PDB file of C-alpha atoms in Angstrom:
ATOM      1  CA  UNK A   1      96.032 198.873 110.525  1.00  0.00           C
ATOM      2  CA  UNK A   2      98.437 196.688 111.857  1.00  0.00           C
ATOM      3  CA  UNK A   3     101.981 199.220 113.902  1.00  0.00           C
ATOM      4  CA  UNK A   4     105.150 198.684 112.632  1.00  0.00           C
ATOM      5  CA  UNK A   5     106.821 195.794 114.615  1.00  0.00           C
ATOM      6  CA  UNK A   6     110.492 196.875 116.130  1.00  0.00           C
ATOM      7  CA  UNK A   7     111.530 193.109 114.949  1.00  0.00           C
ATOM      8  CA  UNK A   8     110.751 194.074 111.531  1.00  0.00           C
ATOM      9  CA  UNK A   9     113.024 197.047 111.432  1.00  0.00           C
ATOM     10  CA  UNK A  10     116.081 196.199 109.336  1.00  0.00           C
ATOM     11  CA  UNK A  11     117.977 198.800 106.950  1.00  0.00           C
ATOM     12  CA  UNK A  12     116.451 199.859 103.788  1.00  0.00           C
ATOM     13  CA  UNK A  13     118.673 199.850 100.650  1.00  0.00           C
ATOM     14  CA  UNK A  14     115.953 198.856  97.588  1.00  0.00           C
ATOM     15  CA  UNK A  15     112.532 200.493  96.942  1.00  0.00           C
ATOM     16  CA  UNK A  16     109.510 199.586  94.530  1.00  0.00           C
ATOM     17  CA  UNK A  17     107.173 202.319  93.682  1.00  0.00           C
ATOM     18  CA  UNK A  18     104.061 201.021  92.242  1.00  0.00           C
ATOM     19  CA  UNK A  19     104.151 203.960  90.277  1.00  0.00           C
ATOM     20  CA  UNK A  20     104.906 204.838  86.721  1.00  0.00           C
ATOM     21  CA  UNK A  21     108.109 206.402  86.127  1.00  0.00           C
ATOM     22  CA  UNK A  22     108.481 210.008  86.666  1.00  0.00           C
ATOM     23  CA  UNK A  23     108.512 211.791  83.375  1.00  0.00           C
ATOM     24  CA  UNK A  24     111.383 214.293  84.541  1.00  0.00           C
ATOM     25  CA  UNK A  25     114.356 214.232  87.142  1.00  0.00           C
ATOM     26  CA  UNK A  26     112.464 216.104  89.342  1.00  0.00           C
ATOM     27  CA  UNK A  27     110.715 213.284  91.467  1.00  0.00           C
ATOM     28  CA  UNK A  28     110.917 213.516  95.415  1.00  0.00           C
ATOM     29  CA  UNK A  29     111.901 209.565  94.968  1.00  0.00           C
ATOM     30  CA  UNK A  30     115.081 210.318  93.035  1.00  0.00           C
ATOM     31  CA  UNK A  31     115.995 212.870  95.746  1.00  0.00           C
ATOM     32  CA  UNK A  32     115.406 210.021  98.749  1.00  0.00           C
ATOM     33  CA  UNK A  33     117.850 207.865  96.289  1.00  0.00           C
ATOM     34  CA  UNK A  34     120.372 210.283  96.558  1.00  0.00           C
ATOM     35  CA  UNK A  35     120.464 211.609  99.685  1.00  0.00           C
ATOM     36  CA  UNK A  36     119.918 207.845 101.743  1.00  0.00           C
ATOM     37  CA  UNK A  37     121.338 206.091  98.558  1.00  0.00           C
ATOM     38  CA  UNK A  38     119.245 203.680  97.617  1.00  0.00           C
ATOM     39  CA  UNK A  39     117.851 201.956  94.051  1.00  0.00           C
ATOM     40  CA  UNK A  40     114.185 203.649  93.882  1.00  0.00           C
ATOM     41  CA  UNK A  41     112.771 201.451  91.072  1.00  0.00           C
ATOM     42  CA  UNK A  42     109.418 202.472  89.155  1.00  0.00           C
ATOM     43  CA  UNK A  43     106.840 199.939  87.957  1.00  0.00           C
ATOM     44  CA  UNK A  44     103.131 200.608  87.587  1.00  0.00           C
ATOM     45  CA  UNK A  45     101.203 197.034  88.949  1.00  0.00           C
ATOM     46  CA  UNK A  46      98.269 198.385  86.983  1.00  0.00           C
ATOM     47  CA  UNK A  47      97.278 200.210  83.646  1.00  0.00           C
ATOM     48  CA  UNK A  48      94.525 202.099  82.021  1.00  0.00           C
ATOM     49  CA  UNK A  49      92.836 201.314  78.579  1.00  0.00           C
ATOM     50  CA  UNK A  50      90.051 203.027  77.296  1.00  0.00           C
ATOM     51  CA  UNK A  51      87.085 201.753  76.704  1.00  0.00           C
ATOM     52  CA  UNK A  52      86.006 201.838  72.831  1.00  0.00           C
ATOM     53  CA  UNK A  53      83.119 203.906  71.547  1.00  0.00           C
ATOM     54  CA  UNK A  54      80.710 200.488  70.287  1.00  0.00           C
ATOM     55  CA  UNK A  55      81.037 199.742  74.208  1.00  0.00           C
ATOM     56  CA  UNK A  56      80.507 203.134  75.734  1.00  0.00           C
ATOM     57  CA  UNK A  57      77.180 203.514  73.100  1.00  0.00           C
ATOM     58  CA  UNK A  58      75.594 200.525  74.670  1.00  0.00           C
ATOM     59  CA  UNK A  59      75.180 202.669  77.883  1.00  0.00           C
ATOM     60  CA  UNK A  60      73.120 204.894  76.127  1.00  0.00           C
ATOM     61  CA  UNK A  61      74.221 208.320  77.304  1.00  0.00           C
ATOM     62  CA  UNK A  62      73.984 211.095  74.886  1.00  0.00           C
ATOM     63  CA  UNK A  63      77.385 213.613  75.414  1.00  0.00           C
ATOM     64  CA  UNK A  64      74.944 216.383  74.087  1.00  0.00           C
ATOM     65  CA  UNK A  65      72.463 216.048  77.519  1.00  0.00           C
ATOM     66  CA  UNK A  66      75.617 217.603  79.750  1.00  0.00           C
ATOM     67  CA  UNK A  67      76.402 221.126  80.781  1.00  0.00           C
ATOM     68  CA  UNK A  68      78.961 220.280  82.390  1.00  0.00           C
ATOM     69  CA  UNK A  69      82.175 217.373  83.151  1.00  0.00           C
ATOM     70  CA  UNK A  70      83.674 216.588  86.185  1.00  0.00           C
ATOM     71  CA  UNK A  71      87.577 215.004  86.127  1.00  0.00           C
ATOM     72  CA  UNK A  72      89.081 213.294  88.849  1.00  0.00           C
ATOM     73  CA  UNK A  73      92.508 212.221  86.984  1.00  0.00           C
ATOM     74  CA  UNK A  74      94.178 213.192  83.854  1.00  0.00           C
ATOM     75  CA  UNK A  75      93.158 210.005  82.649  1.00  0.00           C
ATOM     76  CA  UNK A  76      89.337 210.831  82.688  1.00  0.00           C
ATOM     77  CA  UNK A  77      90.223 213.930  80.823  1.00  0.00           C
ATOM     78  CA  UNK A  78      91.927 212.223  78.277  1.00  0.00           C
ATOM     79  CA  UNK A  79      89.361 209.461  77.921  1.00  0.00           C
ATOM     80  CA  UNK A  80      86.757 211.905  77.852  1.00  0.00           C
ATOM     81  CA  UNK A  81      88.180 214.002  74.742  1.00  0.00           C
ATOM     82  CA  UNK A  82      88.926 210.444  73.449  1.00  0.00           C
ATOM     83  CA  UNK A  83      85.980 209.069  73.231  1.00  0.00           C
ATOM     84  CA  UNK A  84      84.312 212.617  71.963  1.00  0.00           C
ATOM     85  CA  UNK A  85      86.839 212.424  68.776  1.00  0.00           C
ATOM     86  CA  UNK A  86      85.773 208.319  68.496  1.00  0.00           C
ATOM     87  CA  UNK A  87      82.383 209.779  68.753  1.00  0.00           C
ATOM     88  CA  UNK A  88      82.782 212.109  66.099  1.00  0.00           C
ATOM     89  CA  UNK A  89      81.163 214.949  68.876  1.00  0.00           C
ATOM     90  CA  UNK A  90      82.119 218.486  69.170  1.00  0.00           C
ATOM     91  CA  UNK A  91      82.861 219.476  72.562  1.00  0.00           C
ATOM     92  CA  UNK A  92      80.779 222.552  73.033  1.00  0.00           C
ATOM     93  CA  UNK A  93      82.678 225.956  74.023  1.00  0.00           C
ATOM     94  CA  UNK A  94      80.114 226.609  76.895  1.00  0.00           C
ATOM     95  CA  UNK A  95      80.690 222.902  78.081  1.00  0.00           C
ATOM     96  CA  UNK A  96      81.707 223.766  82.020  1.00  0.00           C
ATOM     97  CA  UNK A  97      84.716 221.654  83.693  1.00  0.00           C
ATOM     98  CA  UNK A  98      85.254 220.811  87.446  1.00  0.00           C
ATOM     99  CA  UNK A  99      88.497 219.207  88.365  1.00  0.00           C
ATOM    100  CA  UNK A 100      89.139 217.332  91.670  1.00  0.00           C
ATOM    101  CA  UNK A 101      92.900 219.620  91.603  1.00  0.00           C
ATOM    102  CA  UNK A 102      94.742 222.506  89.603  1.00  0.00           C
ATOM    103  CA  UNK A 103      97.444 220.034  87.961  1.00  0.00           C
ATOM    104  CA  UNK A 104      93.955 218.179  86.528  1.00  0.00           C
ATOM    105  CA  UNK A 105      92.815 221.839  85.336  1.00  0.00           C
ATOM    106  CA  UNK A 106      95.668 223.148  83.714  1.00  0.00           C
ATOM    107  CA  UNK A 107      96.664 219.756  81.896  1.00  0.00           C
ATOM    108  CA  UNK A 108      93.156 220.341  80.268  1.00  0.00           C
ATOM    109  CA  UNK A 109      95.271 222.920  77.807  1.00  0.00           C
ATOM    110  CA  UNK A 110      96.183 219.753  76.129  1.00  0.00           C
ATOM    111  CA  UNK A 111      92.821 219.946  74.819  1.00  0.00           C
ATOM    112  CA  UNK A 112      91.173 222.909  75.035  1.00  0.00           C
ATOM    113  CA  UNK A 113      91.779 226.976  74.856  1.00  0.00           C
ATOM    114  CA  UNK A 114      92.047 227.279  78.820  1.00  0.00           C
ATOM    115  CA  UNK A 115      91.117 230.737  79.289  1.00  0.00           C
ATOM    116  CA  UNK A 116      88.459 230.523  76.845  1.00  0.00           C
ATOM    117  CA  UNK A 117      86.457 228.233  78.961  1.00  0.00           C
ATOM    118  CA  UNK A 118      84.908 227.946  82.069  1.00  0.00           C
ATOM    119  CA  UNK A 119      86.836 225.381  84.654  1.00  0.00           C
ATOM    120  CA  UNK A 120      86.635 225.503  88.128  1.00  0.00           C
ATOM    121  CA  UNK A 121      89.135 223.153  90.576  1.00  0.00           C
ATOM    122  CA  UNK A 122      89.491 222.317  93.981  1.00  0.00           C
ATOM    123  CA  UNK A 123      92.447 221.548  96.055  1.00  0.00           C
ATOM    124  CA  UNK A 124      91.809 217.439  96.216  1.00  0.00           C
ATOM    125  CA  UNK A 125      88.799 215.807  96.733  1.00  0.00           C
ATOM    126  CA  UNK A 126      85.322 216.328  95.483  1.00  0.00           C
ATOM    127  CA  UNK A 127      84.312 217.861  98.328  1.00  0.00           C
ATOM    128  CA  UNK A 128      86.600 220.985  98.007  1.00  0.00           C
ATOM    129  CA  UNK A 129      84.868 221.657  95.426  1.00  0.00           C
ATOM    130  CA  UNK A 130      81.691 222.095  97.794  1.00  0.00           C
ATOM    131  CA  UNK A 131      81.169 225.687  97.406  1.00  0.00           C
ATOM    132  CA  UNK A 132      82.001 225.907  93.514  1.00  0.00           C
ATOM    133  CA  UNK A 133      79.560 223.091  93.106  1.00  0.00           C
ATOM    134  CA  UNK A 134      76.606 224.712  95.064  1.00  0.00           C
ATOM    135  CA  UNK A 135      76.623 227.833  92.859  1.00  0.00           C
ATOM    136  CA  UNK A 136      75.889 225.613  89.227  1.00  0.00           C
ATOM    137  CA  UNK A 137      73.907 222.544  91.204  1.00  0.00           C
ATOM    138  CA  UNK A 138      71.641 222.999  88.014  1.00  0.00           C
ATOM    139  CA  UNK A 139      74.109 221.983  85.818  1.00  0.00           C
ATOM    140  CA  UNK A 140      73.554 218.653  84.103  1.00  0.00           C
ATOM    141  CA  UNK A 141      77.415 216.923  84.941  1.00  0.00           C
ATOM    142  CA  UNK A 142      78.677 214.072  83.298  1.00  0.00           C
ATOM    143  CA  UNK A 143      81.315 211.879  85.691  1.00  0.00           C
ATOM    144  CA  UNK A 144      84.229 210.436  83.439  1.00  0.00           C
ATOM    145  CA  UNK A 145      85.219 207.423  85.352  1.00  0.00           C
ATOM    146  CA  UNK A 146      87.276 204.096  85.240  1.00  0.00           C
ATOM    147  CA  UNK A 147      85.236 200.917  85.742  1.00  0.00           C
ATOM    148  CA  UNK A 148      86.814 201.242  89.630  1.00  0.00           C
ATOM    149  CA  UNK A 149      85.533 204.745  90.279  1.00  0.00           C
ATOM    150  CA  UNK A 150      86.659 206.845  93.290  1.00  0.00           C
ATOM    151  CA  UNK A 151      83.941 205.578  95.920  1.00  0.00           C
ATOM    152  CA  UNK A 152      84.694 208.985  97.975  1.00  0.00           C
ATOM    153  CA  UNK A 153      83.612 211.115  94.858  1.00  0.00           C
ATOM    154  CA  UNK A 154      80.561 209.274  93.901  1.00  0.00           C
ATOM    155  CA  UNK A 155      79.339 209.245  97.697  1.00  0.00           C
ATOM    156  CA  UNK A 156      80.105 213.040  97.856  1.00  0.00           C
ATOM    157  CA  UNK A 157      77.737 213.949  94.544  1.00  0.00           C
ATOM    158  CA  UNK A 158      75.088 211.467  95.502  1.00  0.00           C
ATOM    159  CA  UNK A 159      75.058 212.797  99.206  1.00  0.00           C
ATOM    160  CA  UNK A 160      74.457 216.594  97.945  1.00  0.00           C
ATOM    161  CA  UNK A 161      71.797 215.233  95.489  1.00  0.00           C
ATOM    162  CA  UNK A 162      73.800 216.571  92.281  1.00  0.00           C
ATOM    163  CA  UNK A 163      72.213 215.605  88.705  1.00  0.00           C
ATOM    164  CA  UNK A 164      75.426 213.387  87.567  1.00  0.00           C
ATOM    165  CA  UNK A 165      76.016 210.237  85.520  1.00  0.00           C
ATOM    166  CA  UNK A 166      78.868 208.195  85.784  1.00  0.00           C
ATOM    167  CA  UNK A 167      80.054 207.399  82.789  1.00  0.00           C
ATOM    168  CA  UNK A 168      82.597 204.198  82.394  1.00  0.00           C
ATOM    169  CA  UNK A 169      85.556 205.388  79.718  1.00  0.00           C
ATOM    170  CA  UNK A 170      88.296 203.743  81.033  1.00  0.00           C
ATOM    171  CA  UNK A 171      88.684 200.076  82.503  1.00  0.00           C
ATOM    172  CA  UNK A 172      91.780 199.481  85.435  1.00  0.00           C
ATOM    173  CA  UNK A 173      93.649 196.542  83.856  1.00  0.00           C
ATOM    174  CA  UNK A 174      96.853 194.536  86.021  1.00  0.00           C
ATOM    175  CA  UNK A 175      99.402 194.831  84.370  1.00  0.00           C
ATOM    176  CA  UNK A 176     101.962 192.074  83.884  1.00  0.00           C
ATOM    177  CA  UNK A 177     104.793 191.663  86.496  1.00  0.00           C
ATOM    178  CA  UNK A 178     106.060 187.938  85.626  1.00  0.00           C
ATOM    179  CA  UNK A 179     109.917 189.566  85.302  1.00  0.00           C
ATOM    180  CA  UNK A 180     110.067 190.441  88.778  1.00  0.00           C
ATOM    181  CA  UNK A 181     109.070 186.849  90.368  1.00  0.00           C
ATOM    182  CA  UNK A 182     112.938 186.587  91.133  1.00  0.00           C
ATOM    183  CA  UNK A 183     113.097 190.148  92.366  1.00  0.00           C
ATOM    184  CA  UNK A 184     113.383 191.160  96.157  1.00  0.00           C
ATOM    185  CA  UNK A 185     112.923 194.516  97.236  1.00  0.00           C
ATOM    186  CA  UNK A 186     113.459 195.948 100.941  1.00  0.00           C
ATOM    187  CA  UNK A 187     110.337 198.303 100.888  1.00  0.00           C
ATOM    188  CA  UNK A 188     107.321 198.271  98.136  1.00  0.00           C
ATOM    189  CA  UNK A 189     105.008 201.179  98.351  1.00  0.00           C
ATOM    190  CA  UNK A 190     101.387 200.447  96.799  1.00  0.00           C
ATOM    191  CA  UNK A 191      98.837 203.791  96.624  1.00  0.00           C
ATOM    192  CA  UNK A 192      95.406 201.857  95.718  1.00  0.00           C
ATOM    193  CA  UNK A 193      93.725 198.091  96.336  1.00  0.00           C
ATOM    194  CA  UNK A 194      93.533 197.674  93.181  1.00  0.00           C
ATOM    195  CA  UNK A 195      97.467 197.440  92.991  1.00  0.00           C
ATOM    196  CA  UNK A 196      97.659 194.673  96.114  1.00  0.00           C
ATOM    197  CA  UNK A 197      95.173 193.022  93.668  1.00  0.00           C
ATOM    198  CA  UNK A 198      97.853 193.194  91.037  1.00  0.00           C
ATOM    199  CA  UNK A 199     100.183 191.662  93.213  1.00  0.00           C
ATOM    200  CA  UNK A 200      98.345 188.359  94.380  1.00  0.00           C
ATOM    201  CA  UNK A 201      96.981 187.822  90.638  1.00  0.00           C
ATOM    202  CA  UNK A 202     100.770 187.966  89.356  1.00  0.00           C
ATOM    203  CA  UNK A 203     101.907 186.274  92.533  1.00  0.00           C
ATOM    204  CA  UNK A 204      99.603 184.233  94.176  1.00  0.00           C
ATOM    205  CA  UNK A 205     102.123 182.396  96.731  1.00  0.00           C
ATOM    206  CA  UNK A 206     103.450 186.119  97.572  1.00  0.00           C
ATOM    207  CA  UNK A 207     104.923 186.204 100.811  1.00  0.00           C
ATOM    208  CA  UNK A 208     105.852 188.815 102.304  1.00  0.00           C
ATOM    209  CA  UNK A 209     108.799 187.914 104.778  1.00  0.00           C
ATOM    210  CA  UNK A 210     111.278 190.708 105.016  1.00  0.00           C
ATOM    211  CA  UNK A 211     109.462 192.858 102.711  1.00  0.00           C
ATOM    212  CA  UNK A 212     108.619 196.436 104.137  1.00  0.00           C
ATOM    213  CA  UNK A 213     105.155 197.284 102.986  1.00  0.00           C
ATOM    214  CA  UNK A 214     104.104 201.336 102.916  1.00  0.00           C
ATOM    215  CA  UNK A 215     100.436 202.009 101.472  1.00  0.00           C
ATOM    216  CA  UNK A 216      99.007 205.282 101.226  1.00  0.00           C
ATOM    217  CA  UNK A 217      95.519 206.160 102.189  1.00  0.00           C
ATOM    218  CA  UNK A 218      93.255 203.969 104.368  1.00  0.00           C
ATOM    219  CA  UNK A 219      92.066 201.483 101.653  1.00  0.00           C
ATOM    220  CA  UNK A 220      94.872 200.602 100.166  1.00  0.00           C
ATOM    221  CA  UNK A 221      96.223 199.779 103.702  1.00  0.00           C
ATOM    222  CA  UNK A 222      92.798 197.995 104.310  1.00  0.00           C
ATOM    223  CA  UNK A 223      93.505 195.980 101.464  1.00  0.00           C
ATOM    224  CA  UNK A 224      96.875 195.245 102.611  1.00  0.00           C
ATOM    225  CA  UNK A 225      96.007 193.889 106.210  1.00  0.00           C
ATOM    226  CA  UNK A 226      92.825 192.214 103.931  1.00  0.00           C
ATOM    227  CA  UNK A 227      95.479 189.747 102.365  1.00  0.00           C
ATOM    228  CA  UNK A 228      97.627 189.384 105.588  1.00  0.00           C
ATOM    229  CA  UNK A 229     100.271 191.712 104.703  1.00  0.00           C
ATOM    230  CA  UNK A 230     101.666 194.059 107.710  1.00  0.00           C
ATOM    231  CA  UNK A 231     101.751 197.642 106.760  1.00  0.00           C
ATOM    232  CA  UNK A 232     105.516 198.767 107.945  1.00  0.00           C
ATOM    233  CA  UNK A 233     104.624 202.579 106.430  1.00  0.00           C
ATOM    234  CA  UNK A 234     101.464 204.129 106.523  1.00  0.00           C
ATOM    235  CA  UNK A 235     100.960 207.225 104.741  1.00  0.00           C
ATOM    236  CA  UNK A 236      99.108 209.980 105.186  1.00  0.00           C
ATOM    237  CA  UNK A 237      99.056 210.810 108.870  1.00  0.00           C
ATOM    238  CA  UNK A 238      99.247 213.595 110.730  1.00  0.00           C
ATOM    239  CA  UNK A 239     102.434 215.854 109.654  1.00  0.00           C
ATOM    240  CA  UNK A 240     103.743 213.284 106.971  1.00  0.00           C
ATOM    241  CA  UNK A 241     101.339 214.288 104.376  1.00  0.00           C
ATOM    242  CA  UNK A 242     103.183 211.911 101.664  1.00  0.00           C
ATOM    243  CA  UNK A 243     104.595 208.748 101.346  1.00  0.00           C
ATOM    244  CA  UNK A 244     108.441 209.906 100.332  1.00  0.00           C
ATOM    245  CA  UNK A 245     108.097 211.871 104.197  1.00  0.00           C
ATOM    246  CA  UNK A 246     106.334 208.214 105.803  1.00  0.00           C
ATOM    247  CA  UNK A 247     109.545 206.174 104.103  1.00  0.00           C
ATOM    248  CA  UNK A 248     112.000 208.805 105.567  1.00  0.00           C
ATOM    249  CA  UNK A 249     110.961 208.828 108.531  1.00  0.00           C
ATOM    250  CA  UNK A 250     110.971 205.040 108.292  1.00  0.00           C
ATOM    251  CA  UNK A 251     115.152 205.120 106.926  1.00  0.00           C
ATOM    252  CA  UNK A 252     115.996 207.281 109.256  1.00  0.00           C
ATOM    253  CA  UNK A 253     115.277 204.268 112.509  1.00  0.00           C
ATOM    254  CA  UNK A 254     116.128 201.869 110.072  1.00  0.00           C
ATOM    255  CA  UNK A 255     119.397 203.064 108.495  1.00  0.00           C
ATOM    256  CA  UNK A 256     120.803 204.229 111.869  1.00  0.00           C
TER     257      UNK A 256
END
């Protein structure tokens, strides 16, 4: 990871979250706005779409072989029930459900009676759910996942020797981003390769110049100093657990 250079320090008054928009008011981005005022803008550099039942049959996996599902995102779960309806398969009330996070579990309401099933979550990662896991490693667990799965979840379940199958319901798409060619933004905070990816397919000749660049998590920044970019803002690290705290911290030397 390439350290913020002093000579790149100039103030911050635009920022483009690679994000979707916030469904409510209550975003930690539209409180940075305020209180350093700046124009937080919202555009997601990739999108989901779901992968159609003729597809998912040619992988020949039978929904009825599982005991048990394990989400990562909301999109899984919704891809998941998705392609049950297309399916025309009855989720099972015994079916068991493992989610990487409690926001994962309880948006599973959208689809099932909560407290009438059995769902277990951790506080992140797959590994949180370590313990959880051990006590049903018998369980038969089917792995919703996009056609870019989480490499850290995959390693985790193949390293403990857990009976899973990935199973593909949902394809990572870039999105297109041809209105902003003429667009400049001081800072432009990415959160996954596959949105740097985004960026060079929209924008081959993309260079950076006086653009601040803040990735969170080590491979997205990989993937930034991958296509000669200089991450400005690096997020997590020690005691800046998010990426609105990383860009602070960043305003507050560069807006003195």
């Amino acid at each position: 990871m390439q350290e913020t250079n002093d000579s790149r320090i100039r103030k911050v008054k635009s920022i483009l979250v690679t994000l979707p928009k916030p469904e409510t008011e209550k975003s930690p981005y539209y409180d940075l706005a305020k209180k350093h005022n700046l124009k937080v803008d919202f555009r997601s550099f990739i999108h989901v779409e779901g992968v159609p039942a003729r597809d998912f049959r040619k992988d020949k996996i039978n929904l009825a072989d599982f005991t048990a599902v394990i989400f990562t995102s909301r999109n899984a779960a919704d891809h998941f029930f998705r392609i049950c309806e297309e399916m025309r398969y009855e989720v099972p009330a015994e079916l068991k459900y493992f989610c990487l996070s409690e926001t994962i579990a309880l948006y599973l309401q959208k689809y099932i009676q909560y407290r009438k099933r059995k769902i277990f979550f951790g506080k992140q990662t797959a590994a949180d759910l370590a313990e959880v896991l051990k006590k049903h490693a018998n369980e038969k667990f089917l792995y919703p996942c996009s056609d870019v799965a989480t490499e850290d979840t995959m390693k985790f379940l193949e390293k403990s020797g857990y009976n899973f199958t990935p199973a593909v319901l949902f394809r990572t798409v870039v999105s297109d981003l041809s209105d902003l060619a003429e667009v400049f933004y001081d800072v432009i905070a990415f959160f996954s390769p596959s949105s740097i990816q985004s960026l060079f397919k929209n924008f081959p000749d993309f260079k950076q110049n006086n653009t601040r660049i803040a990735a969170f998590g080590t491979n997205t920044s990989k993937a930034c100093t991958d296509m000669d970019l200089i991450v400005d803002i690096a997020a997590p690290t020690p005691g800046v657990p998010s990426m609105t705290m990383a860009i602070e911290n960043y305003i507050k030397i560069s807006n003195k």
